[in-house]
Amino acid sequence: MTERSYEKFFRQNRLPHLWCPGCGNGIVMKAIVQAIEKHEGYTQDNTVIVSGIGCSSRASGYMDFDTLHTAHGRAIPFATGIKLARPELNVIVITGDGDCTAIGGNHFIHGCRRNVDLTVIMFNNNIYGMTGGQASPTTPLGKKATTAPYGSVDRTFDSCKLAEAAGATFVARSTAFHVQHLVKTIDEALDNHGFSFIEALVQCPTAYGRRNKMGDPAKMMEWMRDNAVMKTAWDKLPDEKKSEEKFPIGVFYKAEAQPYDAAYHHVIEIAGGAAQ
Ligand code: SF4
């Protein structure tokens, strides 16, 4: 079998991966390397992948770049440190919904606020998978989890709205079903000099789907196909047609603002000048 060009970005000796059969994490991981491959300026030597803890965060171990598998919720602070110390590097963060919006919630908000030049890809499986199936901030209202056996009573975060409100300069959503769209969206995010946030919905047949009677992995992907609405179409939908299950995908926000490392190094320059 001939090796596909993006396969060089995987540590073949770490495969096969440990994800459950039918899990969507591998689809998003592959989309990331395909976007990197397409993207001029991103090489194995100048790109760093940083992840937190959880099923999705295992991806950093399979990807053949300089990688850092950090503590739960702390991927963004580690990535910020790398970017400030070595601003010439491209830094990508892989995180999950619990890792990013609960345990690491404040790091996420302040990473957006500071516009740190990172590309943060949040694999949203709507639950804590690896740590036991507990409800996460993106578990939909009424859906079951080990900590919500009768259905979650917590309202969910819209993590894209949160990122935009907090100051991120690129905000988008895609899914493991819309692979070409996902690759294109990540590719576009890699162009942004500032905090880029992409929410990638993934099917988790084991911890979420089975508990919520979503059917097999193919059915879960069909659910994404049937309920995702491209942003341009979503914007034209009257409110009464936006049912609870339907959700928009696409690029929601783009802006230009000074990235944090530029501001930080400017201060160092001024301080150095003042000390002389
Ligand atoms: Fe994937 Fe869910 Fe299994 Fe984790 S628990 S590997 S997210 S299917």
CSV table of C-alpha atoms and ligand atoms in Angstrom, one decimal:
chain,number,residue,atom,x,y,z
A,1,MET,CA,0.0,0.0,0.0
A,2,THR,CA,1.4,3.4,-0.9
A,3,GLU,CA,1.8,5.9,1.9
A,4,ARG,CA,-0.4,8.9,1.7
A,5,SER,CA,1.5,12.2,1.9
A,6,TYR,CA,0.0,13.3,5.3
A,7,GLU,CA,0.9,10.0,6.9
A,8,LYS,CA,4.4,11.3,7.6
A,9,PHE,CA,2.8,13.4,10.3
A,10,PHE,CA,1.9,10.4,12.3
A,11,ARG,CA,4.1,8.4,14.7
A,12,GLN,CA,3.5,5.0,13.1
A,13,ASN,CA,5.0,3.2,16.1
A,14,ARG,CA,2.4,4.7,18.4
A,15,LEU,CA,-0.5,3.3,16.3
A,16,PRO,CA,-3.1,1.8,16.4
A,17,HIS,CA,-4.7,4.4,18.6
A,18,LEU,CA,-6.6,3.6,21.7
A,19,TRP,CA,-9.9,5.3,20.7
A,20,CYS,CA,-13.1,3.2,20.7
A,21,PRO,CA,-14.3,1.8,17.4
A,22,GLY,CA,-16.4,4.4,15.6
A,23,CYS,CA,-15.1,7.3,17.7
A,24,GLY,CA,-14.9,10.6,15.8
A,25,ASN,CA,-11.5,11.8,17.3
A,26,GLY,CA,-9.4,10.2,14.5
A,27,ILE,CA,-11.4,12.1,11.9
A,28,VAL,CA,-10.5,15.4,13.4
A,29,MET,CA,-6.9,14.4,14.1
A,30,LYS,CA,-6.6,13.5,10.4
A,31,ALA,CA,-8.3,16.8,9.4
A,32,ILE,CA,-5.7,18.7,11.4
A,33,VAL,CA,-2.7,17.1,9.7
A,34,GLN,CA,-4.4,17.5,6.3
A,35,ALA,CA,-4.8,21.2,7.0
A,36,ILE,CA,-1.2,21.5,8.2
A,37,GLU,CA,0.0,19.7,5.0
A,38,LYS,CA,-1.9,22.2,2.8
A,39,HIS,CA,-0.6,25.1,4.8
A,40,GLU,CA,2.5,26.9,3.7
A,41,GLY,CA,4.7,27.8,6.6
A,42,TYR,CA,3.8,24.8,8.8
A,43,THR,CA,6.4,22.1,9.0
A,44,GLN,CA,7.2,19.3,11.5
A,45,ASP,CA,10.1,21.4,12.8
A,46,ASN,CA,8.2,24.7,13.4
A,47,THR,CA,4.9,23.4,14.7
A,48,VAL,CA,4.1,22.4,18.2
A,49,ILE,CA,1.0,20.4,19.3
A,50,VAL,CA,-0.1,20.9,22.9
A,51,SER,CA,-2.9,18.9,24.5
A,52,GLY,CA,-4.7,18.6,27.8
A,53,ILE,CA,-6.2,15.5,29.3
A,54,GLY,CA,-9.1,13.4,27.9
A,55,CYS,CA,-9.8,11.1,24.9
A,56,SER,CA,-9.1,13.8,22.3
A,57,SER,CA,-5.9,15.0,24.0
A,58,ARG,CA,-4.3,11.6,23.3
A,59,ALA,CA,-4.0,12.8,19.7
A,60,SER,CA,-0.8,14.7,20.5
A,61,GLY,CA,0.9,11.3,21.2
A,62,TYR,CA,0.1,10.1,17.7
A,63,MET,CA,1.3,13.2,15.8
A,64,ASP,CA,4.9,13.5,14.7
A,65,PHE,CA,5.7,17.1,15.7
A,66,ASP,CA,7.1,18.5,18.9
A,67,THR,CA,4.3,17.6,21.2
A,68,LEU,CA,3.3,18.3,24.8
A,69,HIS,CA,0.6,16.2,26.6
A,70,THR,CA,0.0,18.4,29.6
A,71,ALA,CA,-2.3,18.5,32.7
A,72,HIS,CA,-6.1,18.6,32.7
A,73,GLY,CA,-7.3,21.9,31.6
A,74,ARG,CA,-3.9,23.4,31.3
A,75,ALA,CA,-3.0,23.1,27.6
A,76,ILE,CA,-3.6,26.8,26.9
A,77,PRO,CA,-1.2,28.1,29.6
A,78,PHE,CA,1.5,25.7,28.4
A,79,ALA,CA,0.9,26.7,24.8
A,80,THR,CA,1.0,30.4,25.8
A,81,GLY,CA,4.4,29.9,27.4
A,82,ILE,CA,5.7,28.3,24.3
A,83,LYS,CA,4.4,31.1,22.1
A,84,LEU,CA,5.9,33.8,24.3
A,85,ALA,CA,9.3,32.1,24.5
A,86,ARG,CA,9.4,31.1,20.9
A,87,PRO,CA,7.1,33.4,18.9
A,88,GLU,CA,8.3,32.0,15.6
A,89,LEU,CA,6.7,28.6,16.3
A,90,ASN,CA,3.2,27.6,15.2
A,91,VAL,CA,1.3,26.4,18.2
A,92,ILE,CA,-1.8,24.2,18.0
A,93,VAL,CA,-3.8,23.2,21.0
A,94,ILE,CA,-5.9,20.0,21.0
A,95,THR,CA,-8.5,19.9,23.8
A,96,GLY,CA,-11.9,18.4,24.7
A,97,ASP,CA,-15.1,20.1,25.8
A,98,GLY,CA,-14.5,19.3,29.5
A,99,ASP,CA,-10.8,20.1,29.4
A,100,CYS,CA,-11.4,23.5,27.6
A,101,THR,CA,-14.6,24.9,29.0
A,102,ALA,CA,-14.8,23.4,32.5
A,103,ILE,CA,-11.4,22.6,34.1
A,104,GLY,CA,-9.6,24.9,31.8
A,105,GLY,CA,-12.4,27.4,31.4
A,106,ASN,CA,-10.6,30.4,32.8
A,107,HIS,CA,-7.5,29.7,30.8
A,108,PHE,CA,-9.7,29.5,27.7
A,109,ILE,CA,-11.4,32.8,28.5
A,110,HIS,CA,-8.2,34.7,29.2
A,111,GLY,CA,-6.4,33.1,26.2
A,112,CYS,CA,-9.2,34.6,24.0
A,113,ARG,CA,-9.0,37.9,25.9
A,114,ARG,CA,-5.3,38.2,25.4
A,115,ASN,CA,-5.6,37.1,21.7
A,116,VAL,CA,-2.7,34.7,22.2
A,117,ASP,CA,-1.6,33.5,18.7
A,118,LEU,CA,-2.7,29.9,19.1
A,119,THR,CA,-5.0,27.6,17.1
A,120,VAL,CA,-7.3,25.9,19.6
A,121,ILE,CA,-9.2,22.9,18.3
A,122,MET,CA,-11.8,21.7,20.8
A,123,PHE,CA,-13.1,18.2,20.1
A,124,ASN,CA,-16.7,18.4,21.4
A,125,ASN,CA,-18.1,14.9,22.3
A,126,ASN,CA,-20.6,16.4,24.7
A,127,ILE,CA,-19.3,14.5,27.7
A,128,TYR,CA,-16.3,13.5,29.7
A,129,GLY,CA,-15.4,10.4,27.8
A,130,MET,CA,-12.1,9.1,29.3
A,131,THR,CA,-12.7,10.2,32.8
A,132,GLY,CA,-16.0,8.3,33.2
A,133,GLY,CA,-18.9,9.7,31.3
A,134,GLN,CA,-19.7,12.7,33.5
A,135,ALA,CA,-21.7,15.6,32.2
A,136,SER,CA,-19.6,18.4,30.7
A,137,PRO,CA,-20.5,22.1,30.0
A,138,THR,CA,-21.6,21.1,26.5
A,139,THR,CA,-23.8,18.1,27.5
A,140,PRO,CA,-27.2,19.2,26.1
A,141,LEU,CA,-30.0,19.9,28.5
A,142,GLY,CA,-31.9,16.7,29.3
A,143,LYS,CA,-29.1,14.3,28.0
A,144,LYS,CA,-27.8,11.6,30.3
A,145,ALA,CA,-24.4,11.2,31.8
A,146,THR,CA,-23.1,9.2,34.8
A,147,THR,CA,-23.5,12.4,36.9
A,148,ALA,CA,-26.9,13.1,35.3
A,149,PRO,CA,-28.7,9.7,35.2
A,150,TYR,CA,-32.1,11.4,34.8
A,151,GLY,CA,-30.9,13.9,32.3
A,152,SER,CA,-28.7,17.0,32.7
A,153,VAL,CA,-30.4,20.0,34.2
A,154,ASP,CA,-27.5,22.4,33.5
A,155,ARG,CA,-27.8,24.7,30.5
A,156,THR,CA,-25.0,24.3,28.0
A,157,PHE,CA,-22.3,26.6,27.0
A,158,ASP,CA,-22.2,27.7,23.4
A,159,SER,CA,-18.4,27.6,23.3
A,160,CYS,CA,-18.2,29.6,20.0
A,161,LYS,CA,-20.2,32.5,21.5
A,162,LEU,CA,-18.1,32.3,24.6
A,163,ALA,CA,-14.9,32.5,22.5
A,164,GLU,CA,-16.2,35.4,20.5
A,165,ALA,CA,-17.4,37.4,23.6
A,166,ALA,CA,-14.1,36.8,25.3
A,167,GLY,CA,-12.0,38.2,22.5
A,168,ALA,CA,-10.9,35.4,20.1
A,169,THR,CA,-10.2,36.7,16.6
A,170,PHE,CA,-11.2,33.6,14.7
A,171,VAL,CA,-14.2,31.5,15.8
A,172,ALA,CA,-15.7,28.6,13.8
A,173,ARG,CA,-17.6,25.3,14.2
A,174,SER,CA,-17.5,22.1,12.1
A,175,THR,CA,-18.1,18.4,12.6
A,176,ALA,CA,-16.5,15.0,12.1
A,177,PHE,CA,-19.2,14.4,9.4
A,178,HIS,CA,-18.2,17.5,7.3
A,179,VAL,CA,-14.6,16.5,6.7
A,180,GLN,CA,-13.8,18.8,3.8
A,181,HIS,CA,-15.4,21.7,5.6
A,182,LEU,CA,-13.4,20.9,8.7
A,183,VAL,CA,-10.1,20.7,6.9
A,184,LYS,CA,-10.8,24.1,5.1
A,185,THR,CA,-11.9,25.7,8.4
A,186,ILE,CA,-8.7,24.6,10.2
A,187,ASP,CA,-6.6,25.7,7.2
A,188,GLU,CA,-8.3,29.2,7.5
A,189,ALA,CA,-7.7,29.3,11.2
A,190,LEU,CA,-4.0,28.6,10.7
A,191,ASP,CA,-3.8,31.9,8.7
A,192,ASN,CA,-5.0,34.0,11.6
A,193,HIS,CA,-2.4,35.7,13.8
A,194,GLY,CA,-4.2,35.6,17.1
A,195,PHE,CA,-6.4,33.3,19.1
A,196,SER,CA,-8.3,31.0,16.7
A,197,PHE,CA,-11.0,28.7,18.2
A,198,ILE,CA,-12.6,25.8,16.3
A,199,GLU,CA,-15.2,23.6,17.9
A,200,ALA,CA,-15.3,20.2,16.1
A,201,LEU,CA,-18.3,18.1,17.0
A,202,VAL,CA,-17.3,14.4,17.3
A,203,GLN,CA,-19.4,11.3,17.8
A,204,CYS,CA,-18.7,9.5,21.0
A,205,PRO,CA,-20.6,6.2,20.7
A,206,THR,CA,-19.3,4.8,24.0
A,207,ALA,CA,-19.7,7.4,26.7
A,208,TYR,CA,-22.4,9.7,25.2
A,209,GLY,CA,-24.2,7.9,22.3
A,210,ARG,CA,-24.9,4.6,24.0
A,211,ARG,CA,-26.2,6.3,27.2
A,212,ASN,CA,-28.4,8.6,25.1
A,213,LYS,CA,-29.7,6.0,22.7
A,214,MET,CA,-28.2,7.8,19.7
A,215,GLY,CA,-27.6,4.6,17.8
A,216,ASP,CA,-24.4,3.3,16.3
A,217,PRO,CA,-21.5,5.7,15.1
A,218,ALA,CA,-23.0,5.9,11.6
A,219,LYS,CA,-26.3,7.0,13.0
A,220,MET,CA,-24.5,9.6,15.2
A,221,MET,CA,-22.8,11.0,12.1
A,222,GLU,CA,-26.1,11.1,10.2
A,223,TRP,CA,-27.5,13.1,13.1
A,224,MET,CA,-24.7,15.7,12.5
A,225,ARG,CA,-25.4,15.7,8.8
A,226,ASP,CA,-29.1,16.2,9.4
A,227,ASN,CA,-28.8,18.9,12.1
A,228,ALA,CA,-25.8,21.0,11.1
A,229,VAL,CA,-26.8,24.1,9.0
A,230,MET,CA,-24.3,26.2,7.2
A,231,LYS,CA,-24.0,29.7,8.7
A,232,THR,CA,-25.3,31.5,5.6
A,233,ALA,CA,-28.4,29.4,5.6
A,234,TRP,CA,-28.8,29.6,9.4
A,235,ASP,CA,-28.7,33.4,9.3
A,236,LYS,CA,-31.7,33.4,7.0
A,237,LEU,CA,-33.7,30.9,9.1
A,238,PRO,CA,-36.6,32.4,11.1
A,239,ASP,CA,-36.2,31.9,14.8
A,240,GLU,CA,-39.1,29.4,15.0
A,241,LYS,CA,-37.3,27.1,12.5
A,242,LYS,CA,-34.1,27.0,14.7
A,243,SER,CA,-35.1,23.9,16.6
A,244,GLU,CA,-33.2,22.8,19.7
A,245,GLU,CA,-31.3,20.1,17.8
A,246,LYS,CA,-30.3,22.2,14.8
A,247,PHE,CA,-27.0,24.1,15.1
A,248,PRO,CA,-25.0,26.3,12.8
A,249,ILE,CA,-21.5,25.5,11.4
A,250,GLY,CA,-19.1,27.7,9.6
A,251,VAL,CA,-16.9,30.7,10.4
A,252,PHE,CA,-18.8,32.9,12.9
A,253,TYR,CA,-16.3,35.6,13.6
A,254,LYS,CA,-13.0,37.1,12.2
A,255,ALA,CA,-11.2,40.2,13.4
A,256,GLU,CA,-7.8,41.7,13.5
A,257,ALA,CA,-6.1,42.6,16.7
A,258,GLN,CA,-2.6,42.7,18.0
A,259,PRO,CA,-1.5,39.2,19.1
A,260,TYR,CA,-0.4,38.8,22.7
A,261,ASP,CA,3.2,37.8,22.0
A,262,ALA,CA,3.7,41.0,19.9
A,263,ALA,CA,2.4,43.2,22.8
A,264,TYR,CA,4.5,41.2,25.3
A,265,HIS,CA,7.8,41.5,23.3
A,266,HIS,CA,7.1,45.2,22.8
A,267,VAL,CA,7.0,45.6,26.6
A,268,ILE,CA,10.3,43.7,26.9
A,269,GLU,CA,11.9,46.0,24.3
A,270,ILE,CA,10.6,49.2,26.2
A,271,ALA,CA,11.8,47.8,29.5
A,272,GLY,CA,15.2,46.9,28.0
A,273,GLY,CA,15.5,50.4,26.6
A,274,ALA,CA,14.5,52.0,29.9
A,275,ALA,CA,17.1,49.9,31.8
A,276,GLN,CA,20.0,51.2,29.7
B,1,SF4,FE1,-14.1,8.3,21.6
B,1,SF4,FE2,-16.0,8.4,23.4
B,1,SF4,FE3,-14.4,6.2,23.3
B,1,SF4,FE4,-13.5,8.6,24.2
B,1,SF4,S1,-15.1,7.3,25.2
B,1,SF4,S2,-12.5,7.2,22.8
B,1,SF4,S3,-14.6,10.1,22.9
B,1,SF4,S4,-15.9,7.0,21.7
